[in-house]
Short mmCIF file of C-alpha atoms in Angstrom, two decimals:
data_model
loop_
_atom_site.label_atom_id
_atom_site.label_comp_id
_atom_site.label_asym_id
_atom_site.label_seq_id
_atom_site.Cartn_x
_atom_site.Cartn_y
_atom_site.Cartn_z
CA MET A 1 -16.16 -11.01 37.85
CA PHE A 2 -13.13 -12.91 39.14
CA ILE A 3 -14.01 -12.20 42.80
CA LYS A 4 -17.72 -12.84 42.27
CA ASN A 5 -17.05 -16.30 40.83
CA ILE A 6 -14.80 -17.21 43.76
CA TYR A 7 -17.51 -16.35 46.27
CA LYS A 8 -19.89 -18.85 44.71
CA GLU A 9 -17.90 -21.46 46.65
CA VAL A 10 -17.66 -21.79 50.42
CA ILE A 11 -14.38 -20.08 51.27
CA SER A 12 -12.38 -21.20 54.28
CA ILE A 13 -10.50 -18.77 56.48
CA LYS A 14 -7.25 -20.19 55.12
CA ASP A 15 -8.41 -19.60 51.55
CA MET A 16 -9.57 -16.11 52.47
CA LYS A 17 -6.10 -15.28 53.76
CA LYS A 18 -4.58 -16.51 50.50
CA LEU A 19 -7.02 -14.41 48.48
CA SER A 20 -6.35 -11.34 50.61
CA ALA A 21 -2.60 -11.80 50.21
CA PHE A 22 -3.05 -12.08 46.42
CA LEU A 23 -5.15 -8.93 46.24
CA LEU A 24 -2.67 -7.01 48.40
CA SER A 25 0.27 -8.16 46.28
CA ALA A 26 -1.54 -7.17 43.11
CA PHE A 27 -2.30 -3.76 44.52
CA ILE A 28 1.27 -3.17 45.66
CA LEU A 29 2.70 -4.29 42.28
CA GLY A 30 0.49 -1.87 40.39
CA THR A 31 -1.50 -4.55 38.54
CA GLN A 32 -1.95 -2.23 35.50
CA SER A 33 -5.72 -2.82 36.10
CA SER A 34 -7.58 -6.14 36.07
CA PHE A 35 -4.90 -7.83 38.22
CA ALA A 36 -2.17 -7.62 35.58
CA PHE A 37 -4.21 -9.62 33.08
CA ALA A 38 -4.33 -6.59 30.75
CA LYS A 39 -1.37 -4.67 29.42
CA GLU A 40 -0.84 -1.71 27.12
CA ILE A 41 -0.42 -2.66 23.47
CA THR A 42 2.90 -1.66 21.91
CA PRO A 43 3.24 0.08 18.53
CA ILE A 44 5.00 -2.95 17.00
CA GLU A 45 2.18 -5.19 18.21
CA ILE A 46 -0.22 -2.86 16.38
CA VAL A 47 1.91 -3.14 13.22
CA ASN A 48 1.79 -6.94 13.44
CA LYS A 49 -1.97 -6.89 14.04
CA VAL A 50 -2.42 -4.80 10.89
CA LEU A 51 -0.36 -7.39 8.97
CA GLU A 52 -2.69 -10.14 10.25
CA MET A 53 -5.90 -8.20 9.47
CA LYS A 54 -6.99 -9.68 6.15
CA GLN A 55 -10.52 -11.01 6.60
CA GLN A 56 -12.62 -8.11 7.97
CA SER A 57 -15.25 -7.09 5.42
CA PHE A 58 -16.20 -3.42 5.18
CA THR A 59 -17.49 -0.63 2.98
CA GLY A 60 -16.37 2.99 3.08
CA THR A 61 -15.47 6.21 1.31
CA LYS A 62 -11.85 7.31 1.18
CA LEU A 63 -10.75 10.95 0.84
CA GLN A 64 -7.20 11.55 -0.37
CA LYS A 65 -5.31 14.85 -0.35
CA VAL A 66 -1.94 15.53 -2.00
CA VAL A 67 0.01 18.79 -1.86
CA ARG A 68 2.35 19.49 -4.80
CA GLN A 69 4.08 22.84 -4.26
CA ASN A 70 1.19 25.34 -4.49
CA LEU A 71 -1.34 22.81 -5.74
CA LYS A 72 -3.74 21.05 -3.37
CA LEU A 73 -5.31 18.01 -5.00
CA GLU A 74 -8.22 15.94 -3.73
CA ALA A 75 -9.63 12.60 -4.82
CA ASN A 76 -12.13 10.19 -3.34
CA ALA A 77 -13.10 6.59 -3.89
CA ASN A 78 -15.72 4.09 -2.80
CA VAL A 79 -14.28 0.91 -1.28
CA GLU A 80 -15.99 -2.47 -0.97
CA TYR A 81 -13.79 -5.02 0.77
CA VAL A 82 -14.33 -8.69 1.57
CA ASN A 83 -10.75 -9.82 2.20
CA SER A 84 -7.25 -9.25 0.84
CA GLU A 85 -8.04 -11.25 -2.32
CA ASN A 86 -11.50 -9.82 -3.02
CA PHE A 87 -12.25 -6.10 -3.09
CA ASN A 88 -13.38 -3.30 -5.37
CA ILE A 89 -12.23 0.34 -5.53
CA THR A 90 -14.17 2.87 -7.65
CA LEU A 91 -12.68 6.33 -8.15
CA LYS A 92 -15.32 9.08 -7.86
CA GLN A 93 -13.41 12.37 -8.01
CA PRO A 94 -11.88 14.29 -9.70
CA SER A 95 -13.85 14.09 -12.93
CA GLY A 96 -10.79 13.25 -15.06
CA ILE A 97 -10.42 9.83 -13.42
CA SER A 98 -13.99 9.30 -12.23
CA GLY A 99 -15.38 5.83 -12.87
CA ILE A 100 -12.05 4.02 -13.06
CA LYS A 101 -12.34 0.75 -11.17
CA PHE A 102 -9.64 -1.39 -9.63
CA ALA A 103 -10.69 -4.81 -8.40
CA THR A 104 -9.12 -7.99 -7.14
CA ASN A 105 -11.19 -11.17 -7.40
CA SER A 106 -9.79 -14.46 -6.09
CA GLY A 107 -6.31 -12.94 -6.06
CA LYS A 108 -6.39 -11.76 -9.72
CA SER A 109 -6.42 -8.01 -10.35
CA ALA A 110 -8.08 -5.89 -13.03
CA ILE A 111 -8.34 -2.18 -13.80
CA TYR A 112 -11.22 -0.84 -15.90
CA PHE A 113 -11.37 2.43 -17.85
CA PRO A 114 -15.08 2.93 -18.69
CA TYR A 115 -14.77 5.83 -21.16
CA GLU A 116 -12.12 4.02 -23.20
CA LYS A 117 -14.03 0.71 -22.83
CA LEU A 118 -10.76 -0.93 -21.89
CA SER A 119 -9.83 -3.32 -19.10
CA PHE A 120 -6.55 -4.93 -18.10
CA THR A 121 -7.44 -8.26 -16.51
CA ASP A 122 -6.06 -11.39 -14.81
CA ALA A 123 -2.95 -9.69 -13.44
CA VAL A 124 -1.16 -10.81 -10.28
CA SER A 125 -2.55 -9.09 -7.18
CA THR A 126 0.65 -7.08 -6.57
CA SER A 127 0.26 -5.32 -9.92
CA GLY A 128 -2.03 -2.75 -8.32
CA GLU A 129 -0.05 -2.02 -5.17
CA MET A 130 0.45 1.64 -6.10
CA ILE A 131 -3.34 2.01 -5.85
CA THR A 132 -4.11 -0.32 -2.96
CA ASP A 133 -1.26 0.89 -0.73
CA THR A 134 -2.63 4.43 -0.73
CA VAL A 135 -6.38 3.72 -0.87
CA LEU A 136 -6.60 0.71 1.44
CA GLY A 137 -3.52 1.63 3.47
CA LYS A 138 -0.43 -0.40 4.30
CA ILE A 139 2.29 -0.06 6.91
CA THR A 140 4.72 -2.82 6.01
CA THR A 141 5.18 -6.37 4.81
CA ASP A 142 8.48 -6.67 6.70
CA ALA A 143 8.30 -5.60 10.36
CA ASP A 144 12.00 -6.37 10.95
CA LEU A 145 13.12 -4.12 8.09
CA LEU A 146 10.73 -1.43 9.32
CA GLN A 147 12.32 -1.42 12.79
CA LYS A 148 15.80 -1.39 11.28
CA ASN A 149 15.14 1.84 9.38
CA TYR A 150 12.46 3.58 11.47
CA ASN A 151 11.51 4.55 15.01
CA VAL A 152 7.94 3.49 15.83
CA THR A 153 6.15 5.21 18.72
CA MET A 154 2.65 5.71 20.11
CA LYS A 155 0.66 8.95 20.10
CA ASN A 156 -2.58 9.77 21.89
CA ASP A 157 -5.64 7.75 20.88
CA ASP A 158 -8.09 9.38 18.49
CA GLU A 159 -11.29 8.73 16.53
CA ILE A 160 -11.87 8.46 12.77
CA ALA A 161 -15.36 8.21 11.23
CA THR A 162 -16.77 7.48 14.74
CA ASN A 163 -14.31 4.57 15.16
CA PRO A 164 -11.87 4.67 18.13
CA THR A 165 -8.26 4.36 16.95
CA TYR A 166 -4.74 3.79 18.10
CA VAL A 167 -2.30 6.31 16.63
CA ILE A 168 1.26 5.28 15.80
CA ASP A 169 4.01 7.55 14.51
CA ILE A 170 6.88 6.27 12.35
CA GLN A 171 9.93 8.43 11.75
CA PRO A 172 13.03 7.57 9.69
CA LYS A 173 16.43 7.03 11.24
CA ARG A 174 18.24 7.92 8.01
CA GLN A 175 19.39 11.52 7.56
CA VAL A 176 20.45 13.11 4.25
CA ASP A 177 22.12 16.53 4.57
CA SER A 178 20.47 17.09 7.99
CA HIS A 179 16.98 16.12 6.80
CA TRP A 180 15.13 12.84 6.49
CA GLY A 181 15.82 10.77 3.39
CA THR A 182 12.25 9.41 3.30
CA PRO A 183 8.93 10.66 4.70
CA GLY A 184 7.65 9.92 8.17
CA ARG A 185 4.12 8.60 8.57
CA THR A 186 1.33 8.64 11.13
CA TYR A 187 -1.34 5.93 11.12
CA TRP A 188 -4.75 5.85 12.76
CA VAL A 189 -5.61 2.16 13.31
CA SER A 190 -9.04 0.90 14.36
CA LYS A 191 -9.13 -0.51 17.88
CA ASN A 192 -11.89 -2.88 16.81
CA ASN A 193 -10.31 -4.70 13.87
CA PHE A 194 -6.91 -3.04 13.15
CA GLN A 195 -7.96 -1.60 9.81
CA ILE A 196 -5.97 1.52 8.84
CA LEU A 197 -8.51 4.37 8.84
CA ARG A 198 -6.17 7.28 8.19
CA GLU A 199 -2.58 7.87 7.07
CA ASP A 200 -0.52 11.07 6.93
CA ARG A 201 2.91 11.45 5.32
CA TYR A 202 5.28 14.33 6.11
CA TRP A 203 8.89 15.34 5.45
CA ALA A 204 9.76 16.72 8.90
CA PRO A 205 8.28 16.74 12.41
CA ASN A 206 5.62 19.33 13.24
CA ILE A 207 4.83 20.33 9.64
CA GLU A 208 1.67 19.84 7.62
CA PRO A 209 1.48 16.49 5.80
CA PHE A 210 1.97 16.52 2.04
CA PHE A 211 -0.32 13.49 1.81
CA SER A 212 -3.35 12.47 3.83
CA SER A 213 -5.74 9.61 3.16
CA GLN A 214 -8.66 8.78 5.44
CA PHE A 215 -12.06 7.16 5.54
CA THR A 216 -14.80 9.77 5.84
CA ASP A 217 -17.20 6.91 6.47
CA TYR A 218 -16.41 3.32 7.36
CA LYS A 219 -18.65 0.38 8.19
CA ALA A 220 -17.34 -3.00 9.27
CA LEU A 221 -19.46 -5.92 8.02
CA SER A 222 -19.99 -9.51 9.03
CA PHE A 223 -19.16 -12.27 6.55
CA SER A 224 -22.85 -12.86 5.85
CA THR A 225 -23.33 -9.22 4.77
CA SER A 226 -20.13 -8.92 2.73
CA PRO A 227 -20.55 -6.96 -0.53
CA ASN A 228 -20.43 -8.53 -3.97
CA VAL A 229 -17.13 -7.19 -5.30
CA ARG A 230 -16.82 -9.11 -8.54
CA LEU A 231 -16.01 -6.71 -11.38
CA LYS A 232 -18.75 -6.81 -14.01
CA LEU A 233 -17.65 -5.54 -17.42
CA PRO A 234 -19.92 -4.54 -20.34
CA TYR A 235 -19.93 -6.91 -23.30
CA ASP A 236 -18.22 -4.41 -25.64
CA VAL A 237 -15.18 -3.79 -23.45
CA LYS A 238 -11.76 -4.66 -24.87
CA LYS A 239 -9.99 -6.97 -22.43
CA VAL A 240 -6.21 -6.96 -22.36
CA GLU A 241 -5.23 -10.06 -20.45
CA LEU A 242 -2.15 -9.83 -18.27
CA GLY A 243 -2.05 -13.41 -17.07
CA GLU A 244 0.77 -15.90 -17.27
CA LYS A 245 2.94 -16.07 -20.37
CA ASN A 246 2.02 -18.70 -22.97
CA GLU A 247 2.73 -19.35 -26.64
CA LYS A 248 -0.39 -17.53 -27.88
CA SER A 249 -0.38 -14.51 -25.56
CA GLU A 250 0.67 -11.14 -26.96
CA THR A 251 0.18 -9.46 -23.59
CA TYR A 252 1.21 -10.90 -20.25
CA LEU A 253 2.69 -10.04 -16.87
CA GLN A 254 5.29 -12.07 -15.00
CA SER A 255 6.33 -11.54 -11.39
CA PHE A 256 9.70 -12.49 -9.85
CA LYS A 257 11.42 -12.14 -6.50
CA SER A 258 14.90 -11.45 -7.87
CA ALA A 259 16.75 -10.44 -11.03
CA ASP A 260 18.37 -13.87 -11.24
CA GLU A 261 14.96 -15.58 -11.18
CA ALA A 262 13.64 -13.15 -13.80
CA GLU A 263 16.55 -13.77 -16.17
CA LYS A 264 16.36 -17.51 -15.75
CA LYS A 265 12.62 -17.82 -16.36
CA SER A 266 11.99 -15.01 -18.84
CA LYS A 267 15.24 -15.33 -20.83
CA GLU A 268 15.50 -11.53 -20.69
CA LYS A 269 18.53 -9.54 -19.56
CA ILE A 270 17.57 -7.56 -16.43
CA TYR A 271 19.36 -4.31 -15.64
CA LEU A 272 19.48 -2.97 -12.08
CA PRO A 273 20.53 0.48 -10.82
CA ASN A 274 24.03 0.67 -9.36
CA TYR A 275 22.84 3.11 -6.71
CA LEU A 276 20.12 2.45 -4.14
CA PRO A 277 19.21 4.79 -1.26
CA GLU A 278 20.33 3.44 2.10
CA GLY A 279 17.97 0.87 3.61
CA PHE A 280 16.17 -0.11 0.39
CA LYS A 281 16.10 -3.61 -1.06
CA LEU A 282 14.42 -5.26 -4.05
CA LYS A 283 10.97 -6.60 -3.17
CA GLU A 284 9.59 -7.68 -6.54
CA LEU A 285 10.38 -7.49 -10.23
CA GLN A 286 7.66 -7.51 -12.91
CA LEU A 287 7.96 -7.99 -16.65
CA LEU A 288 5.03 -6.68 -18.72
CA ASN A 289 4.77 -7.55 -22.39
CA PHE A 290 2.51 -5.46 -24.65
CA TYR A 291 2.73 -6.72 -28.23
CA ASP A 292 6.52 -7.22 -28.05
CA THR A 293 7.11 -4.00 -26.07
CA LYS A 294 8.63 -5.14 -22.80
CA ILE A 295 8.32 -3.00 -19.68
CA ILE A 296 10.39 -3.84 -16.61
CA VAL A 297 9.09 -2.67 -13.22
CA GLN A 298 11.31 -3.02 -10.15
CA LYS A 299 9.80 -2.52 -6.70
CA TYR A 300 11.99 -1.60 -3.74
CA THR A 301 11.13 -1.10 -0.06
CA ASP A 302 12.86 -0.01 3.13
CA GLY A 303 10.16 -1.56 5.31
CA LEU A 304 7.81 1.44 5.10
CA ASN A 305 8.39 3.58 2.03
CA SER A 306 8.59 2.44 -1.59
CA MET A 307 10.63 3.15 -4.69
CA PHE A 308 9.87 1.99 -8.22
CA VAL A 309 12.23 1.80 -11.18
CA THR A 310 10.88 1.09 -14.65
CA TYR A 311 12.36 1.07 -18.13
CA ARG A 312 11.13 0.31 -21.61
CA THR A 313 11.72 1.16 -25.25
CA LYS A 314 10.90 4.79 -25.95
CA PRO A 315 8.17 4.63 -28.66
CA ASN A 316 4.55 4.36 -27.50
CA PHE A 317 3.32 2.25 -30.43
CA PHE A 318 2.08 -0.42 -28.04
CA LEU A 319 -0.45 2.04 -26.59
CA THR A 320 -2.16 2.33 -29.96
CA LEU A 321 -2.46 -1.45 -30.11
CA VAL A 322 -3.81 -1.55 -26.55
CA ALA A 323 -6.19 1.43 -26.58
CA GLY A 324 -6.67 2.25 -30.26
CA ALA A 325 -8.24 5.68 -30.84
CA PHE A 326 -8.35 6.21 -27.09
CA SER A 327 -4.59 5.93 -26.56
CA LEU A 328 -4.16 9.67 -25.85
CA ASN A 329 -7.06 9.57 -23.37
CA LEU A 330 -5.41 6.63 -21.64
CA ILE A 331 -2.10 8.50 -21.39
CA HIS A 332 -3.89 11.49 -19.84
CA LYS A 333 -5.68 9.30 -17.30
CA MET A 334 -2.49 7.50 -16.32
CA SER A 335 -0.83 10.90 -15.88
CA ASP A 336 -3.72 12.07 -13.67
CA LEU A 337 -3.47 8.93 -11.56
CA SER A 338 0.27 9.49 -11.15
CA TYR A 339 -0.26 13.14 -10.23
CA HIS A 340 -2.67 12.20 -7.43
CA ALA A 341 -0.28 9.59 -6.04
CA PRO A 342 2.02 10.74 -3.20
CA TYR A 343 5.26 10.16 -5.11
CA ASN A 344 8.07 12.17 -6.64
CA TYR A 345 9.13 11.31 -10.20
CA MET A 346 12.36 11.55 -12.18
CA SER A 347 13.19 10.29 -15.65
CA LYS A 348 16.12 9.69 -17.97
CA GLU A 349 15.84 9.37 -21.73
CA THR A 350 18.30 7.69 -24.03
CA LYS A 351 18.10 7.36 -27.79
CA GLU A 352 16.08 4.16 -27.55
CA ASN A 353 14.83 3.87 -23.97
CA LEU A 354 12.91 5.67 -21.26
CA ILE A 355 13.88 5.15 -17.61
CA ILE A 356 11.67 6.40 -14.77
CA SER A 357 12.24 6.23 -11.02
CA PHE A 358 9.57 7.32 -8.58
CA GLY A 359 8.51 6.82 -5.00
CA ASP A 360 8.81 8.12 -1.44
CA LEU A 361 12.15 9.88 -1.93
CA TYR A 362 13.51 13.33 -2.71
CA PRO A 363 13.96 14.07 -6.45
CA ASP A 364 17.76 14.25 -6.04
CA ASP A 365 17.86 10.68 -4.73
CA LEU A 366 15.57 9.47 -7.49
CA GLN A 367 17.76 11.15 -10.10
CA LYS A 368 20.80 9.33 -8.72
CA VAL A 369 18.95 6.04 -9.13
CA CYS A 370 18.02 6.89 -12.75
CA SER A 371 21.53 8.00 -13.63
CA SER A 372 23.05 4.82 -12.20
CA LEU A 373 20.96 2.54 -14.40
CA SER A 374 22.66 1.62 -17.67
CA LEU A 375 20.87 -0.49 -20.28
CA LYS A 376 24.01 -1.61 -22.05
#
């Protein structure tokens, strides 16, 4: 096209010599096709493109597989996505968690349990990251921290659900007793809009992944054909609001960036673990209040993988107030959701409190985190 446009003009011999010299120079220098105007995309550029990809609407079905020792678990979900602040995820399988919906509308999140007729509403969007990170897919929110702790490389291109993809491989730099301290990951990223279409997690090179999540079908949509993702609840559903704290609210959720901010604004003493695995730093701290039962959730990241630390008073009386006669059902469903997540879990019980650490780490590391947290 470049040459064709030039020849629309009358070209002098002098200009022809200049053009010939340009073409010869481009050929000699390799040009990397299209006269050096195109270049190969780097894996970090792909990571940054994924970070920027927030407005592409789509619908799809996600299949998730988790291997726990000899157990092979599968789950799938329907996804309707408008943008990062408006989407709807409906779990379809297995039957124990079928029908559970997680939605974010205008940046406020809600989770709905249809059998229990219970919904937690108006929460900050980050409250559901344990669901969205695995179902929708996420590489990082901090590309610099990612590169500090991981090697990011390209693999051969591939195709997922008829969509051409880039494939990037991310392997940890940190070694613990001659093995990785956190999992490596491989991502299949759409060449068309940089949506993550598949993710595998593995504990060593050249072994089968213990977690795989991919779209079995995926359809990108224009803005005019975006789905209606607003969560519609039946009239008889009990709504437990987790909005901002106020004088009348018995349930609320507060989000903070640091322990100092949390203590200053919530007037609560915040306890942090004395041990953190190398490379991890605090990303967010949440305080949930259920009828005077306070639950602290600390979120840590090393740029790719996540760790969560939570503690609360030991009795489960607040669950009866939240779910009533369905409290045991709710506990079972939350356990099922946890079991299908790609995390390891460790806990520590004291006379009055329960401490749990979980995430993308070996159990030994998680136990060290638990043991280092004192609530005195």
